[in-house]
Coordinates of C-alpha atoms and ligand atoms in Angstrom, one line a residue:
M1 CA 40.7 -277.0 -8.3
R2 CA 43.6 -278.2 -6.1
L3 CA 45.6 -275.3 -4.8
S4 CA 48.6 -274.9 -2.5
V5 CA 49.4 -271.8 -0.6
I6 CA 53.0 -271.4 0.7
G7 CA 53.4 -269.1 3.6
C8 CA 50.5 -268.9 6.1
G9 CA 51.0 -265.4 7.5
Y10 CA 48.5 -262.6 7.0
L11 CA 48.3 -263.0 3.3
G12 CA 48.6 -266.7 3.0
A13 CA 46.3 -267.8 5.8
V14 CA 43.5 -265.6 4.5
H15 CA 44.2 -266.6 1.0
A16 CA 44.0 -270.3 1.7
A17 CA 40.8 -270.0 3.7
A18 CA 39.2 -267.7 1.2
M19 CA 40.1 -270.1 -1.7
A20 CA 38.5 -273.0 0.2
S21 CA 35.5 -270.9 0.8
I22 CA 34.9 -270.5 -2.9
G23 CA 35.1 -274.2 -3.4
H24 CA 38.7 -275.1 -4.0
D25 CA 40.6 -277.9 -2.4
V26 CA 43.4 -276.1 -0.6
V27 CA 46.5 -277.0 1.4
G28 CA 48.3 -274.2 3.3
I29 CA 52.0 -274.8 4.0
D30 CA 54.3 -272.9 6.4
V31 CA 57.6 -273.7 8.1
D32 CA 56.2 -272.4 11.5
A33 CA 54.7 -275.4 13.3
N34 CA 52.8 -273.3 15.8
K35 CA 51.1 -271.4 13.1
I36 CA 50.1 -274.6 11.3
E37 CA 48.8 -276.1 14.5
A38 CA 46.6 -273.2 15.3
L39 CA 45.3 -273.0 11.7
S40 CA 44.6 -276.7 11.6
N41 CA 42.5 -276.2 14.6
A42 CA 40.7 -273.3 12.9
R43 CA 42.3 -270.8 15.2
A44 CA 43.4 -267.7 13.4
P45 CA 47.0 -266.7 14.6
F46 CA 46.0 -263.0 14.3
F47 CA 42.9 -260.9 14.7
E48 CA 41.0 -260.7 11.4
P49 CA 37.2 -260.5 11.3
G50 CA 35.6 -263.4 9.5
L51 CA 38.7 -265.5 9.3
T52 CA 37.8 -268.0 12.1
E53 CA 34.5 -268.6 10.3
I54 CA 35.9 -269.5 7.0
L55 CA 38.7 -271.6 8.5
T56 CA 36.2 -273.6 10.4
E57 CA 33.9 -274.0 7.4
G58 CA 36.8 -275.1 5.2
I59 CA 38.3 -277.6 7.5
N60 CA 35.0 -279.1 8.4
A61 CA 34.0 -279.4 4.8
G62 CA 37.4 -281.3 4.1
K63 CA 38.4 -278.5 1.7
L64 CA 41.2 -277.0 3.7
R65 CA 44.2 -278.4 5.5
F66 CA 47.5 -277.0 6.8
T67 CA 50.9 -278.7 7.1
T68 CA 54.6 -277.9 7.5
D69 CA 55.4 -280.5 4.8
I70 CA 56.1 -278.8 1.4
A71 CA 55.7 -282.2 -0.3
A72 CA 51.9 -281.7 0.2
A73 CA 52.1 -279.1 -2.6
A74 CA 52.6 -281.9 -5.2
G75 CA 49.6 -282.4 -7.3
A76 CA 48.1 -278.9 -7.0
A77 CA 47.4 -277.0 -10.2
V78 CA 48.3 -273.7 -8.8
H79 CA 50.8 -272.9 -6.0
F80 CA 50.4 -269.5 -4.4
I81 CA 53.5 -267.9 -2.8
G82 CA 52.4 -265.7 0.1
V83 CA 55.4 -265.4 2.3
G84 CA 56.5 -262.1 3.9
T85 CA 59.0 -259.6 2.3
P86 CA 60.0 -257.5 5.4
Q87 CA 62.3 -254.6 5.3
Q88 CA 66.0 -255.6 5.4
R89 CA 67.7 -255.2 8.8
G90 CA 69.9 -252.0 8.5
G91 CA 68.5 -251.0 5.0
D92 CA 65.4 -249.9 3.1
A93 CA 65.3 -252.7 0.6
A94 CA 62.9 -255.7 0.8
D95 CA 64.3 -258.9 2.3
L96 CA 63.6 -261.7 -0.2
T97 CA 65.0 -264.6 1.8
F98 CA 61.6 -266.1 2.4
V99 CA 60.5 -265.8 -1.2
D100 CA 63.6 -267.5 -2.4
A101 CA 63.4 -270.2 0.3
A102 CA 59.8 -270.9 -0.7
I103 CA 60.6 -271.3 -4.4
D104 CA 63.6 -273.5 -3.6
A105 CA 61.5 -275.8 -1.4
L106 CA 58.6 -275.9 -4.0
I107 CA 60.7 -276.6 -7.1
P108 CA 61.2 -280.4 -6.4
H109 CA 57.4 -280.8 -6.2
L110 CA 56.4 -278.9 -9.4
Q111 CA 55.1 -280.7 -12.4
P112 CA 54.9 -279.6 -16.1
G113 CA 51.9 -277.4 -16.5
D114 CA 51.7 -276.2 -12.9
V115 CA 51.2 -272.5 -12.3
V116 CA 53.1 -270.8 -9.5
A117 CA 51.3 -267.6 -8.6
G118 CA 53.5 -265.1 -6.7
K119 CA 51.4 -262.8 -4.3
S120 CA 54.2 -261.5 -2.0
T121 CA 55.0 -257.8 -2.5
V122 CA 58.4 -257.9 -4.3
P123 CA 60.8 -255.3 -6.0
V124 CA 60.2 -255.1 -9.6
G125 CA 62.5 -257.6 -11.5
T126 CA 62.0 -260.4 -9.0
A127 CA 59.4 -262.3 -11.0
E128 CA 61.7 -262.5 -14.1
R129 CA 64.5 -263.9 -11.9
L130 CA 62.2 -266.5 -10.3
A131 CA 60.7 -267.5 -13.6
K132 CA 64.1 -268.5 -14.8
R133 CA 64.6 -270.6 -11.7
I134 CA 61.3 -272.4 -12.2
A135 CA 61.5 -272.9 -16.0
P136 CA 63.3 -276.2 -15.9
T137 CA 60.3 -277.8 -14.1
G138 CA 57.9 -276.9 -16.9
A139 CA 55.7 -274.9 -14.5
T140 CA 54.7 -271.3 -15.4
L141 CA 55.2 -268.3 -13.0
V142 CA 52.4 -265.7 -12.8
W143 CA 52.7 -262.6 -10.7
N144 CA 49.3 -262.0 -9.0
P145 CA 49.7 -259.2 -6.4
E146 CA 47.4 -258.9 -3.4
F147 CA 45.6 -255.7 -2.4
L148 CA 43.8 -256.9 0.7
R149 CA 43.6 -254.5 3.7
E150 CA 44.0 -255.9 7.2
G151 CA 40.7 -255.8 9.0
W152 CA 38.9 -256.4 5.6
A153 CA 41.1 -259.2 4.4
V154 CA 38.5 -261.9 3.9
Q155 CA 36.1 -259.6 1.9
D156 CA 38.9 -258.2 -0.1
T157 CA 40.2 -261.6 -1.1
I158 CA 36.8 -263.0 -2.1
E159 CA 35.6 -259.8 -3.7
P160 CA 38.7 -257.9 -4.8
D161 CA 38.2 -254.7 -6.6
R162 CA 40.6 -255.9 -9.3
L163 CA 42.8 -258.9 -10.2
V164 CA 46.2 -258.6 -11.9
A165 CA 48.1 -261.4 -13.6
G166 CA 51.6 -260.7 -14.8
V167 CA 52.5 -263.5 -17.3
P168 CA 55.4 -264.3 -19.6
S169 CA 54.7 -263.6 -23.2
G170 CA 53.6 -266.6 -25.4
P171 CA 51.0 -269.4 -25.1
D172 CA 52.2 -270.6 -21.6
G173 CA 51.6 -267.1 -20.2
L174 CA 48.0 -267.0 -21.7
R175 CA 47.2 -270.4 -20.5
A176 CA 48.5 -269.6 -17.0
A177 CA 46.2 -266.5 -17.0
D178 CA 43.2 -268.6 -18.0
I179 CA 44.0 -271.0 -15.1
L180 CA 44.1 -268.1 -12.7
R181 CA 40.9 -266.8 -14.1
D182 CA 39.4 -270.1 -13.2
V183 CA 40.7 -269.9 -9.7
Y184 CA 39.0 -266.6 -9.2
H185 CA 35.9 -267.6 -11.2
P186 CA 33.3 -266.1 -8.8
A187 CA 34.9 -262.7 -8.7
V188 CA 35.6 -262.8 -12.5
A189 CA 32.1 -263.9 -13.3
S190 CA 30.7 -261.0 -11.2
G191 CA 32.6 -258.5 -13.3
T192 CA 35.8 -257.9 -11.3
P193 CA 38.4 -256.5 -13.8
F194 CA 41.0 -259.0 -14.6
I195 CA 44.1 -257.4 -16.0
V196 CA 46.7 -259.5 -17.8
T197 CA 50.0 -257.9 -18.2
D198 CA 53.7 -258.5 -18.0
Y199 CA 55.7 -259.3 -14.9
A200 CA 57.2 -255.8 -14.4
T201 CA 53.8 -254.1 -14.6
A202 CA 52.2 -256.5 -12.2
E203 CA 54.9 -256.0 -9.6
L204 CA 54.8 -252.3 -10.1
V205 CA 50.9 -252.1 -9.8
K206 CA 51.3 -253.3 -6.3
V207 CA 54.0 -251.0 -5.1
A208 CA 52.6 -248.1 -7.0
A209 CA 49.2 -248.5 -5.4
N210 CA 50.8 -248.5 -1.9
A211 CA 53.0 -245.6 -2.8
F212 CA 50.0 -243.6 -4.0
L213 CA 47.9 -244.4 -0.9
A214 CA 50.9 -243.4 1.4
T215 CA 51.4 -240.2 -0.6
K216 CA 47.7 -239.4 -0.3
I217 CA 47.9 -239.7 3.5
S218 CA 51.1 -237.7 3.7
F219 CA 49.7 -235.0 1.4
I220 CA 46.8 -234.4 3.8
N221 CA 49.2 -234.5 6.8
A222 CA 51.4 -231.9 5.1
M223 CA 48.2 -229.8 4.8
A224 CA 47.6 -230.4 8.5
E225 CA 51.0 -228.9 9.2
I226 CA 50.0 -225.8 7.2
A227 CA 46.7 -225.7 8.9
E228 CA 48.4 -225.7 12.3
V229 CA 50.2 -222.4 11.5
T230 CA 47.2 -220.8 9.8
G231 CA 44.3 -221.7 12.0
A232 CA 42.6 -223.7 9.2
D233 CA 40.9 -227.0 9.8
V234 CA 42.4 -229.9 7.8
T235 CA 39.2 -232.0 8.3
Q236 CA 37.0 -229.5 6.6
L237 CA 39.7 -229.0 3.9
A238 CA 39.7 -232.8 3.2
D239 CA 35.9 -232.8 3.1
A240 CA 36.0 -230.0 0.6
I241 CA 38.6 -231.2 -1.7
G242 CA 37.3 -234.8 -1.4
H243 CA 34.1 -233.8 -3.0
D244 CA 36.1 -233.5 -6.3
V245 CA 35.7 -237.0 -7.6
R246 CA 39.2 -236.8 -9.1
I247 CA 40.6 -236.4 -5.6
G248 CA 38.1 -238.5 -3.4
R249 CA 37.8 -238.3 0.3
R250 CA 39.1 -241.7 1.2
F251 CA 42.7 -241.9 2.6
L252 CA 42.6 -238.2 3.3
G253 CA 42.3 -238.8 7.1
A254 CA 44.9 -236.5 8.7
G255 CA 46.4 -237.5 12.1
I256 CA 49.4 -239.5 13.3
G257 CA 49.8 -241.1 9.9
F258 CA 50.3 -244.5 8.4
G259 CA 52.0 -247.6 9.9
G260 CA 51.6 -251.3 9.6
G261 CA 53.5 -254.1 7.8
C262 CA 52.9 -252.7 4.3
L263 CA 52.9 -249.0 3.4
P264 CA 56.0 -247.9 5.4
K265 CA 58.2 -250.8 4.2
D266 CA 56.8 -250.8 0.7
I267 CA 57.6 -247.1 0.0
R268 CA 61.1 -247.6 1.4
A269 CA 61.7 -250.8 -0.7
F270 CA 60.4 -248.9 -3.7
S271 CA 62.8 -246.1 -3.2
A272 CA 65.7 -248.5 -2.7
R273 CA 64.7 -250.5 -5.9
A274 CA 64.4 -247.2 -8.0
E275 CA 67.9 -246.2 -6.8
E276 CA 69.3 -249.6 -7.9
L277 CA 67.6 -249.0 -11.3
G278 CA 69.2 -245.5 -11.5
R279 CA 65.9 -243.8 -11.2
G280 CA 66.0 -242.8 -7.5
E281 CA 65.0 -239.3 -8.4
S282 CA 61.7 -240.5 -9.9
V283 CA 60.4 -241.5 -6.6
A284 CA 62.5 -239.1 -4.4
F285 CA 59.2 -237.7 -3.1
L286 CA 58.6 -241.0 -1.3
R287 CA 61.4 -240.0 1.1
E288 CA 59.5 -236.9 1.8
V289 CA 56.2 -238.9 2.1
D290 CA 58.0 -241.0 4.8
A291 CA 59.5 -238.0 6.6
I292 CA 56.1 -236.1 6.7
N293 CA 54.5 -239.3 8.1
L294 CA 57.1 -239.8 10.9
R295 CA 56.9 -236.1 11.8
R296 CA 53.3 -236.4 12.7
R297 CA 54.1 -238.9 15.4
E298 CA 56.4 -236.4 17.0
R299 CA 53.8 -233.7 16.6
A300 CA 51.3 -235.7 18.5
V301 CA 53.7 -236.2 21.4
Q302 CA 54.5 -232.4 21.3
M303 CA 50.8 -231.6 21.4
V304 CA 50.4 -233.6 24.7
V305 CA 53.5 -231.8 26.2
D306 CA 52.1 -228.4 25.2
A307 CA 48.7 -229.2 26.6
L308 CA 50.4 -230.1 29.9
D309 CA 52.2 -226.8 30.1
G310 CA 55.6 -228.1 28.9
T311 CA 56.3 -231.1 31.0
L312 CA 55.2 -234.7 31.2
F313 CA 57.1 -235.6 34.4
E314 CA 54.9 -237.7 36.7
K315 CA 51.9 -237.1 34.5
K316 CA 49.6 -239.9 33.6
V317 CA 48.8 -240.1 30.0
A318 CA 46.1 -242.6 28.7
V319 CA 47.0 -243.8 25.3
L320 CA 43.9 -245.2 23.5
G321 CA 45.1 -247.6 20.9
A322 CA 48.1 -249.7 20.1
A323 CA 47.2 -251.4 16.8
F324 CA 48.3 -249.5 13.6
K325 CA 44.7 -249.3 12.7
P326 CA 41.3 -250.6 14.1
H327 CA 40.1 -254.1 13.4
S328 CA 43.6 -255.4 13.7
D329 CA 45.9 -256.6 16.3
D330 CA 48.9 -255.8 14.2
I331 CA 51.4 -253.5 15.8
R332 CA 54.1 -253.5 13.1
D333 CA 55.4 -249.9 12.8
S334 CA 52.4 -248.8 14.7
P335 CA 52.2 -244.9 15.0
A336 CA 50.2 -245.5 18.2
L337 CA 53.0 -247.2 19.9
D338 CA 55.7 -244.8 18.7
V339 CA 53.6 -242.1 20.2
A340 CA 53.4 -244.0 23.5
V341 CA 57.1 -244.6 23.6
G342 CA 57.8 -240.9 22.8
L343 CA 55.5 -239.9 25.8
K344 CA 57.2 -242.3 28.1
G345 CA 60.6 -241.1 27.0
L346 CA 59.7 -237.6 28.2
G347 CA 58.8 -238.8 31.6
A348 CA 55.1 -239.5 31.4
H349 CA 53.4 -242.4 33.2
V350 CA 51.9 -243.9 30.0
V351 CA 49.0 -246.4 30.2
V352 CA 48.1 -248.0 26.8
T353 CA 44.9 -249.8 26.1
D354 CA 43.6 -251.5 23.0
P355 CA 40.7 -253.9 22.3
A356 CA 42.8 -256.4 20.4
A357 CA 46.6 -255.6 20.4
I358 CA 47.6 -255.5 24.0
D359 CA 49.3 -259.0 24.0
N360 CA 51.3 -258.1 20.9
A361 CA 52.2 -254.7 22.1
A362 CA 53.2 -255.9 25.6
R363 CA 55.6 -258.5 24.1
A364 CA 57.3 -256.0 21.9
Y365 CA 57.2 -253.0 24.3
P366 CA 57.8 -254.4 27.8
Q367 CA 58.8 -250.9 29.0
L368 CA 55.2 -249.6 28.6
S369 CA 52.2 -250.2 31.0
F370 CA 49.1 -251.6 29.7
A371 CA 45.4 -251.8 30.9
R372 CA 42.9 -254.1 29.3
D373 CA 40.1 -252.0 30.7
L374 CA 39.4 -248.7 29.1
D375 CA 38.2 -247.1 32.4
E376 CA 41.3 -248.3 34.2
A377 CA 43.5 -246.5 31.5
L378 CA 41.5 -243.3 31.9
A379 CA 41.3 -243.3 35.7
G380 CA 43.1 -240.3 37.0
A381 CA 44.7 -239.4 33.6
D382 CA 46.2 -236.0 33.2
A383 CA 45.7 -236.2 29.4
V384 CA 44.2 -238.7 27.0
I385 CA 45.4 -239.3 23.5
V386 CA 43.4 -241.3 20.9
V387 CA 45.9 -243.0 18.5
T388 CA 43.8 -245.8 16.9
E389 CA 40.3 -245.0 15.9
W390 CA 38.5 -248.1 17.3
D391 CA 34.8 -247.6 17.7
A392 CA 35.3 -248.2 21.4
Y393 CA 37.0 -244.7 21.6
R394 CA 35.3 -243.0 18.7
R395 CA 31.6 -243.9 18.7
D396 CA 31.1 -245.8 22.0
L397 CA 33.0 -243.6 24.5
D398 CA 30.7 -241.1 26.1
P399 CA 32.8 -237.9 26.8
V400 CA 30.7 -237.1 29.8
R401 CA 31.4 -240.4 31.4
A402 CA 35.0 -240.3 30.4
A403 CA 35.4 -236.7 31.9
A404 CA 34.3 -238.1 35.2
L405 CA 37.1 -240.7 35.2
V406 CA 40.2 -238.5 34.4
S407 CA 41.9 -235.9 36.6
N408 CA 42.2 -233.4 33.8
P409 CA 39.8 -233.5 30.8
I410 CA 42.4 -232.9 28.0
V411 CA 42.1 -235.1 24.9
V412 CA 44.5 -235.1 21.9
D413 CA 42.7 -236.6 18.9
G414 CA 45.5 -238.3 17.1
R415 CA 43.1 -239.6 14.4
N416 CA 40.7 -236.7 14.1
C417 CA 38.0 -239.2 14.8
L418 CA 36.1 -237.7 17.8
D419 CA 33.2 -235.4 17.7
A420 CA 35.0 -232.2 18.8
V421 CA 31.7 -230.4 19.6
A422 CA 30.5 -233.2 21.9
W423 CA 33.8 -233.5 23.7
R424 CA 34.1 -229.7 24.2
A425 CA 30.5 -229.6 25.5
A426 CA 31.4 -232.3 28.0
G427 CA 34.1 -230.0 29.4
W428 CA 37.1 -231.4 27.6
T429 CA 39.9 -229.4 26.1
Y430 CA 39.8 -231.0 22.7
L431 CA 42.9 -230.8 20.5
G432 CA 42.7 -232.3 16.9
M433 CA 45.6 -232.6 14.5
G434 CA 45.6 -229.8 12.0
R435 CA 42.5 -228.4 13.5
P436 CA 42.0 -225.2 15.4
Ligands
UGA501 C1 47.6 -251.5 2.8 C2 46.7 -251.2 1.5 O1 45.7 -250.3 1.8 C3 46.2 -252.5 0.9 O2 45.6 -252.2 -0.3 C4 47.5 -253.4 0.6 O3 47.1 -254.7 0.1 C5 48.2 -253.6 1.9 O4 48.6 -252.4 2.5 C6 49.4 -254.5 1.7 O5 50.3 -254.1 1.0 O6 49.3 -255.7 2.1 P1 46.9 -252.1 5.3 O7 48.3 -252.0 5.7 O8 46.1 -253.2 5.8 O9 46.6 -252.0 3.7 O10 46.3 -250.7 5.9 P2 45.5 -249.4 5.3 O11 44.1 -249.5 5.5 O12 46.1 -249.1 4.0 O13 46.1 -248.3 6.4 C7 47.5 -248.1 6.5 C8 47.8 -247.0 7.5 O14 47.3 -245.7 7.0 C9 47.1 -247.2 8.9 O15 48.0 -247.0 10.0 C10 46.0 -246.2 8.9 O16 45.6 -245.8 10.2 C11 46.7 -245.1 8.0 N1 45.6 -244.2 7.4 C12 44.7 -244.6 6.5 C13 45.7 -242.8 7.7 O17 46.5 -242.3 8.5 N2 44.7 -242.0 7.1 C14 43.9 -242.4 6.2 O18 43.1 -241.6 5.7 C15 43.8 -243.8 5.9

C-alpha cells in the first residue's frame, strides 16, 4: 500500500521505516530539513537499535523516501500523523500546535476515501475535533495510538502487543478499520489483537496505559520510601508481590523513577484534560504519582550527601548515565541529569558519562562536565552514582576494577541494578534505593 507518515521524529521515523520493512511504499514527511536529509541518507537522527538497518533496507529497495514537501502525501491510501505533542510551556496540558499544523498542511492533498491515522498522543476529544476538519475532503480519520518503547521501537512497531483503531460510527469507520487492518497485515495475521473502538476510547487507551505504568513505578517507589524507614528491602518486596500474576514484576523497578518524553508529560496532560472535563478528582492521584517520582531524584542526591558525611563541596561524584533509560540517547526529563544537576548545585565536581547520550546532554546542560570514557569518570571519584542501568555499568563493570580507580569506594545504586553482594565483597559501601 502507499502510505505517508507526517512527522519524522521518534514515532514517525520508526513508523515509516517499519512500514516499509513490511512491504509498504512509504514517504516520510517532516518540516525539519536536517532530519529529512539524515533519514534520506539512512542515518537515524537518534539512537534506536535496528533503525539504521531498516532505513537502509527500505531506501535501497526503493520502498522508503523522505521529503519536506507535504505534496508528496498525495496519492497515499493512508496518512499517519506522528508529530510530537509536548507539554505546553508554563502549563501541564499538551501542546497541539504540531498536530493542527500537520492536519492543515495535509488537507489540500487528501482525496475522498483516504484514511488519516492519528498516532500522536493527544488529549481525549482531539480526534472528534480533527475529524470535523477533515470531513469536507471525504477522507476518514482513525485514531491509532502508538505504544512503542524507546530502545525497542522497531520491534514494538512491527510486532505490537495490540493494535487499537478508534473510528467514527457507520460504514466509513468500518471501512477505515479494514484498511488499517491491511496496513498491519503481518501483525494481524499472526494474531495480534486488533481493537476497533470509538475515538474517545482509542485516545484514552493510550493515556490510560501510560498513566498505569507511571502509577506502577511510583507505587513501588512509595514502597521504597517506606522501606527506607523500616529497614525493608524494596527489591525483595517487588519480587515477592510480582509473583502474583495479577500484579506482575515488570515496571516494579524502584529507583530514581521515570522520565523521558512520554510518561511525565502524558500524566500531566491527562490531569489537565480531566480538570477541563470537570473530572480532575478522578485522576488526582496522578499528581501524587508525579510528586513521588520527582521526590526520588532528590532522595538520590541526599543519599550521596549523606554518604559523604553531609557535604559535597570539592568532592568528585561520578554520575553513570545521562539518558532517561538504557538503549536510548534521549535525555528529555531524564532523572539521571536531574540528579547530576542537583549534585552540582550542592558544590560537587560532577562528571557524567553515558554510552549514547553525552552529545545531547552536553548541549542541554553546558554547566555539567562529561567524560566519554567510563574509567575517566571513575578516576579519583569520592562517590559513584548509577542513574541509568546500561549494561556497561550493571553487567560489564567489574566492581574490583572500579574500586581500584576511585578514591573512595562508595556507590549509590539509583536503579537498584547492581549486584550488591559482589560490590560489597569488592570493598564498596553499596547503597541501594529502598534497600537496607
Ligand atoms: C513509554 C511506554 O512504556 C510506552 O508503552 C509508550 O508507547 C511510550 O512511553 C510513549 O508514550 O511513547 P518509554 O518512554 O520509551 O515508553 O519508556 P519506558 O520503558 O516506559 O520507561 C519510562 C521511564 O520509566 C524510564 O525513565 C525508566 O527508567 C523508568 N522505569 C521503568 C522505572 O523507573 N522503573 C521501572 O520498573 C520501569
